[in-house]
């Protein structure tokens, strides 16, 4: 991770889980006037845990969903949560079937052309994973020659890894599950992949406690994007500003950390 990135992110230690901070303390966001604001309709997908999914009672929950609810409470406004299929969320927002999308849609230049987006409240870093019993050196460019690294073919993580450690030996797999199984079996020295997917595996039964993160997190935006924020229509600028304010306050007041710990027992960071 670059020095600039390290200065921009803080990782307070809580229950040994690294909690990311995407808010610059030097920039204080002001609360806009929300007098007379209508009920705000959040649109979410319910099939991307732990960010948004159906809970045991069938109601939508997840980190993005509960963060949206907490933001509404912080702003003292009334909000509802409506489920849509993931590929229909942005069209539903454009058609005014809802007011805010709270789902894992990456912020890109093309997204900004159509919609307004808050600052990021989450990013999916790339991470290395290693077997705990192999005592591999920390992943650095000068420590990787001769080491085998599993990647998922055609991903941004594969492209970054080949730039980061060009002298390593790379083995491309068709899916993350295949790379994880190869690491677990000791067939490769490292996996470098989507940190969110790896964190779910490391915390799940399939890994059988074999492995852990090493190095990172890696968040270089030219490979991994700007992250995820709340998405609103461009004519709802007041709403975007309101949720930017609320998100910063939730971080400062500890609510963000509370929700993060609930949904990320193994942090991708």
GROMACS .gro file of C-alpha atoms in nm:
model
  269
    1UNK     CA    1   0.000   0.000   0.000
    2UNK     CA    2   0.138   0.342  -0.094
    3UNK     CA    3   0.229   0.601   0.170
    4UNK     CA    4  -0.039   0.834   0.036
    5UNK     CA    5  -0.302   0.566   0.068
    6UNK     CA    6  -0.184   0.481   0.416
    7UNK     CA    7  -0.228   0.844   0.518
    8UNK     CA    8  -0.579   0.852   0.376
    9UNK     CA    9  -0.701   0.542   0.559
   10UNK     CA   10  -0.704   0.469   0.929
   11UNK     CA   11  -0.752   0.126   1.081
   12UNK     CA   12  -0.854   0.148   1.448
   13UNK     CA   13  -0.811  -0.185   1.625
   14UNK     CA   14  -1.143  -0.312   1.756
   15UNK     CA   15  -1.179  -0.679   1.841
   16UNK     CA   16  -0.873  -0.738   1.617
   17UNK     CA   17  -1.077  -0.640   1.311
   18UNK     CA   18  -0.937  -0.369   1.084
   19UNK     CA   19  -1.206  -0.107   1.024
   20UNK     CA   20  -1.152   0.120   0.722
   21UNK     CA   21  -1.200   0.496   0.736
   22UNK     CA   22  -1.283   0.672   0.410
   23UNK     CA   23  -1.344   1.018   0.560
   24UNK     CA   24  -1.077   1.287   0.572
   25UNK     CA   25  -1.092   1.446   0.921
   26UNK     CA   26  -0.977   1.776   0.771
   27UNK     CA   27  -1.297   1.797   0.565
   28UNK     CA   28  -1.611   1.857   0.770
   29UNK     CA   29  -1.929   1.801   0.570
   30UNK     CA   30  -2.220   2.031   0.653
   31UNK     CA   31  -2.576   1.909   0.702
   32UNK     CA   32  -2.810   2.055   0.437
   33UNK     CA   33  -3.157   2.184   0.518
   34UNK     CA   34  -3.397   1.889   0.497
   35UNK     CA   35  -3.718   2.058   0.612
   36UNK     CA   36  -4.015   1.908   0.432
   37UNK     CA   37  -3.819   1.618   0.286
   38UNK     CA   38  -4.039   1.334   0.162
   39UNK     CA   39  -4.006   0.970   0.268
   40UNK     CA   40  -3.687   0.834   0.108
   41UNK     CA   41  -3.709   0.500  -0.074
   42UNK     CA   42  -3.391   0.293  -0.073
   43UNK     CA   43  -3.349   0.034  -0.346
   44UNK     CA   44  -3.139  -0.273  -0.272
   45UNK     CA   45  -3.063  -0.621  -0.398
   46UNK     CA   46  -3.094  -0.908  -0.149
   47UNK     CA   47  -2.832  -1.150  -0.281
   48UNK     CA   48  -2.486  -1.012  -0.205
   49UNK     CA   49  -2.387  -1.095   0.154
   50UNK     CA   50  -2.262  -0.942   0.372
   51UNK     CA   51  -2.349  -0.609   0.206
   52UNK     CA   52  -2.713  -0.680   0.121
   53UNK     CA   53  -2.909  -1.003   0.161
   54UNK     CA   54  -3.228  -1.151   0.307
   55UNK     CA   55  -3.207  -1.214   0.681
   56UNK     CA   56  -3.345  -1.521   0.860
   57UNK     CA   57  -3.682  -1.347   0.891
   58UNK     CA   58  -3.691  -1.274   0.517
   59UNK     CA   59  -3.635  -0.901   0.560
   60UNK     CA   60  -3.345  -0.727   0.384
   61UNK     CA   61  -3.034  -0.667   0.591
   62UNK     CA   62  -2.659  -0.643   0.545
   63UNK     CA   63  -2.392  -0.379   0.594
   64UNK     CA   64  -2.518  -0.145   0.319
   65UNK     CA   65  -2.880  -0.185   0.427
   66UNK     CA   66  -2.819  -0.123   0.796
   67UNK     CA   67  -2.587   0.166   0.716
   68UNK     CA   68  -2.867   0.321   0.509
   69UNK     CA   69  -3.111   0.278   0.798
   70UNK     CA   70  -2.861   0.429   1.042
   71UNK     CA   71  -2.805   0.725   0.808
   72UNK     CA   72  -3.178   0.789   0.793
   73UNK     CA   73  -3.199   0.776   1.172
   74UNK     CA   74  -2.904   1.015   1.201
   75UNK     CA   75  -3.077   1.258   0.965
   76UNK     CA   76  -3.412   1.210   1.144
   77UNK     CA   77  -3.589   1.129   0.818
   78UNK     CA   78  -3.829   0.850   0.724
   79UNK     CA   79  -3.696   0.584   0.488
   80UNK     CA   80  -3.818   0.259   0.338
   81UNK     CA   81  -3.618  -0.030   0.188
   82UNK     CA   82  -3.738  -0.194  -0.132
   83UNK     CA   83  -3.582  -0.499  -0.299
   84UNK     CA   84  -3.512  -0.509  -0.673
   85UNK     CA   85  -3.310  -0.743  -0.889
   86UNK     CA   86  -2.950  -0.621  -0.901
   87UNK     CA   87  -2.946  -0.556  -1.276
   88UNK     CA   88  -3.263  -0.345  -1.250
   89UNK     CA   89  -3.156  -0.115  -0.963
   90UNK     CA   90  -3.020   0.175  -1.167
   91UNK     CA   91  -3.308   0.174  -1.415
   92UNK     CA   92  -3.553   0.172  -1.124
   93UNK     CA   93  -3.375   0.474  -0.976
   94UNK     CA   94  -3.380   0.656  -1.310
   95UNK     CA   95  -3.753   0.578  -1.345
   96UNK     CA   96  -3.817   0.730  -0.998
   97UNK     CA   97  -3.930   0.399  -0.849
   98UNK     CA   98  -3.692   0.481  -0.562
   99UNK     CA   99  -3.465   0.759  -0.444
  100UNK     CA  100  -3.134   0.600  -0.337
  101UNK     CA  101  -2.954   0.281  -0.439
  102UNK     CA  102  -2.762   0.115  -0.157
  103UNK     CA  103  -2.592  -0.176  -0.329
  104UNK     CA  104  -2.244  -0.290  -0.430
  105UNK     CA  105  -2.234  -0.099  -0.758
  106UNK     CA  106  -1.881   0.033  -0.826
  107UNK     CA  107  -1.845   0.407  -0.870
  108UNK     CA  108  -1.716   0.467  -1.224
  109UNK     CA  109  -1.702   0.753  -1.471
  110UNK     CA  110  -1.998   0.605  -1.660
  111UNK     CA  111  -2.202   0.583  -1.340
  112UNK     CA  112  -2.127   0.948  -1.262
  113UNK     CA  113  -2.248   1.048  -1.607
  114UNK     CA  114  -2.596   0.921  -1.517
  115UNK     CA  115  -2.619   0.970  -1.141
  116UNK     CA  116  -2.475   1.150  -0.837
  117UNK     CA  117  -2.285   0.940  -0.584
  118UNK     CA  118  -2.178   1.002  -0.225
  119UNK     CA  119  -1.821   0.948  -0.119
  120UNK     CA  120  -1.738   0.580  -0.070
  121UNK     CA  121  -1.853   0.399   0.240
  122UNK     CA  122  -1.693   0.071   0.128
  123UNK     CA  123  -1.421  -0.052  -0.102
  124UNK     CA  124  -1.330  -0.408  -0.193
  125UNK     CA  125  -0.953  -0.438  -0.154
  126UNK     CA  126  -0.733  -0.700  -0.311
  127UNK     CA  127  -0.548  -0.928  -0.069
  128UNK     CA  128  -0.294  -1.206  -0.056
  129UNK     CA  129  -0.384  -1.522   0.134
  130UNK     CA  130  -0.136  -1.788   0.250
  131UNK     CA  131  -0.141  -2.117   0.434
  132UNK     CA  132  -0.073  -2.060   0.803
  133UNK     CA  133   0.168  -2.354   0.827
  134UNK     CA  134   0.393  -2.263   0.533
  135UNK     CA  135   0.569  -1.959   0.689
  136UNK     CA  136   0.576  -1.772   0.360
  137UNK     CA  137   0.755  -1.434   0.360
  138UNK     CA  138   0.535  -1.123   0.354
  139UNK     CA  139   0.440  -1.052  -0.008
  140UNK     CA  140   0.675  -0.792  -0.149
  141UNK     CA  141   0.808  -0.752  -0.500
  142UNK     CA  142   1.158  -0.861  -0.393
  143UNK     CA  143   1.030  -1.164  -0.197
  144UNK     CA  144   0.815  -1.314  -0.472
  145UNK     CA  145   1.062  -1.455  -0.731
  146UNK     CA  146   1.009  -1.829  -0.747
  147UNK     CA  147   0.681  -1.810  -0.555
  148UNK     CA  148   0.360  -1.938  -0.712
  149UNK     CA  149   0.060  -1.708  -0.697
  150UNK     CA  150  -0.293  -1.814  -0.781
  151UNK     CA  151  -0.516  -1.553  -0.943
  152UNK     CA  152  -0.857  -1.553  -1.107
  153UNK     CA  153  -0.816  -1.525  -1.483
  154UNK     CA  154  -0.910  -1.195  -1.642
  155UNK     CA  155  -0.956  -0.999  -1.319
  156UNK     CA  156  -0.817  -0.665  -1.205
  157UNK     CA  157  -0.641  -0.858  -0.928
  158UNK     CA  158  -0.453  -1.065  -1.187
  159UNK     CA  159  -0.343  -0.749  -1.372
  160UNK     CA  160  -0.229  -0.579  -1.051
  161UNK     CA  161  -0.042  -0.886  -0.921
  162UNK     CA  162   0.157  -0.915  -1.243
  163UNK     CA  163   0.255  -0.547  -1.208
  164UNK     CA  164   0.327  -0.575  -0.834
  165UNK     CA  165   0.540  -0.890  -0.851
  166UNK     CA  166   0.642  -0.953  -1.213
  167UNK     CA  167   0.897  -1.221  -1.118
  168UNK     CA  168   0.646  -1.445  -0.941
  169UNK     CA  169   0.502  -1.749  -1.115
  170UNK     CA  170   0.132  -1.699  -1.180
  171UNK     CA  171  -0.132  -1.968  -1.213
  172UNK     CA  172  -0.468  -1.847  -1.345
  173UNK     CA  173  -0.784  -2.023  -1.227
  174UNK     CA  174  -1.133  -1.995  -1.376
  175UNK     CA  175  -1.293  -1.914  -1.039
  176UNK     CA  176  -1.191  -1.798  -0.690
  177UNK     CA  177  -1.306  -2.129  -0.541
  178UNK     CA  178  -1.052  -2.313  -0.757
  179UNK     CA  179  -0.768  -2.085  -0.644
  180UNK     CA  180  -0.871  -2.119  -0.280
  181UNK     CA  181  -0.880  -2.499  -0.305
  182UNK     CA  182  -0.533  -2.501  -0.462
  183UNK     CA  183  -0.397  -2.288  -0.177
  184UNK     CA  184  -0.563  -2.508   0.082
  185UNK     CA  185  -0.410  -2.817  -0.082
  186UNK     CA  186  -0.065  -2.660  -0.080
  187UNK     CA  187  -0.040  -2.654  -0.460
  188UNK     CA  188   0.046  -2.281  -0.468
  189UNK     CA  189   0.217  -2.044  -0.225
  190UNK     CA  190  -0.028  -1.752  -0.236
  191UNK     CA  191  -0.367  -1.651  -0.368
  192UNK     CA  192  -0.415  -1.289  -0.472
  193UNK     CA  193  -0.780  -1.202  -0.521
  194UNK     CA  194  -1.089  -1.006  -0.418
  195UNK     CA  195  -1.045  -0.946  -0.045
  196UNK     CA  196  -1.416  -0.966   0.027
  197UNK     CA  197  -1.450  -1.311  -0.128
  198UNK     CA  198  -1.135  -1.426   0.050
  199UNK     CA  199  -1.257  -1.295   0.388
  200UNK     CA  200  -1.583  -1.492   0.357
  201UNK     CA  201  -1.385  -1.806   0.273
  202UNK     CA  202  -1.136  -1.758   0.556
  203UNK     CA  203  -1.423  -1.717   0.803
  204UNK     CA  204  -1.622  -2.012   0.661
  205UNK     CA  205  -1.615  -2.385   0.704
  206UNK     CA  206  -1.468  -2.457   0.360
  207UNK     CA  207  -1.126  -2.317   0.452
  208UNK     CA  208  -1.105  -2.536   0.765
  209UNK     CA  209  -0.888  -2.267   0.922
  210UNK     CA  210  -0.606  -2.337   0.677
  211UNK     CA  211  -0.517  -1.989   0.573
  212UNK     CA  212  -0.492  -1.622   0.657
  213UNK     CA  213  -0.436  -1.285   0.494
  214UNK     CA  214  -0.083  -1.161   0.430
  215UNK     CA  215   0.016  -0.807   0.331
  216UNK     CA  216  -0.213  -0.537   0.202
  217UNK     CA  217  -0.484  -0.424   0.174
  218UNK     CA  218  -0.435  -0.308  -0.185
  219UNK     CA  219  -0.674  -0.035  -0.299
  220UNK     CA  220  -0.509   0.129  -0.600
  221UNK     CA  221  -0.801   0.300  -0.771
  222UNK     CA  222  -0.674   0.256  -1.129
  223UNK     CA  223  -0.706  -0.120  -1.081
  224UNK     CA  224  -0.979  -0.156  -0.818
  225UNK     CA  225  -1.198   0.152  -0.865
  226UNK     CA  226  -1.328   0.426  -0.639
  227UNK     CA  227  -1.543   0.208  -0.414
  228UNK     CA  228  -1.915   0.208  -0.340
  229UNK     CA  229  -2.136   0.495  -0.226
  230UNK     CA  230  -2.508   0.573  -0.210
  231UNK     CA  231  -2.640   0.655  -0.557
  232UNK     CA  232  -2.905   0.922  -0.624
  233UNK     CA  233  -3.039   1.103  -0.928
  234UNK     CA  234  -2.846   1.410  -1.036
  235UNK     CA  235  -3.143   1.635  -0.956
  236UNK     CA  236  -3.132   1.517  -0.592
  237UNK     CA  237  -2.811   1.697  -0.498
  238UNK     CA  238  -2.947   1.788  -0.153
  239UNK     CA  239  -3.005   1.419  -0.086
  240UNK     CA  240  -2.649   1.333  -0.189
  241UNK     CA  241  -2.510   1.600   0.042
  242UNK     CA  242  -2.733   1.482   0.326
  243UNK     CA  243  -2.609   1.124   0.305
  244UNK     CA  244  -2.248   1.235   0.270
  245UNK     CA  245  -2.297   1.425   0.595
  246UNK     CA  246  -2.470   1.132   0.765
  247UNK     CA  247  -2.203   0.882   0.665
  248UNK     CA  248  -1.925   1.100   0.804
  249UNK     CA  249  -2.117   1.144   1.130
  250UNK     CA  250  -2.179   0.770   1.161
  251UNK     CA  251  -1.806   0.712   1.129
  252UNK     CA  252  -1.718   0.980   1.387
  253UNK     CA  253  -1.979   0.855   1.634
  254UNK     CA  254  -1.876   0.489   1.612
  255UNK     CA  255  -2.193   0.356   1.446
  256UNK     CA  256  -2.005   0.268   1.128
  257UNK     CA  257  -1.758   0.059   1.329
  258UNK     CA  258  -2.042  -0.110   1.518
  259UNK     CA  259  -2.211  -0.219   1.195
  260UNK     CA  260  -1.882  -0.318   1.033
  261UNK     CA  261  -1.798  -0.551   1.322
  262UNK     CA  262  -2.143  -0.709   1.296
  263UNK     CA  263  -2.109  -0.799   0.930
  264UNK     CA  264  -1.734  -0.851   0.887
  265UNK     CA  265  -1.599  -1.089   1.153
  266UNK     CA  266  -1.297  -1.133   0.924
  267UNK     CA  267  -1.231  -0.792   0.771
  268UNK     CA  268  -1.126  -0.774   0.404
  269UNK     CA  269  -0.894  -0.499   0.528
   0.00000   0.00000   0.00000
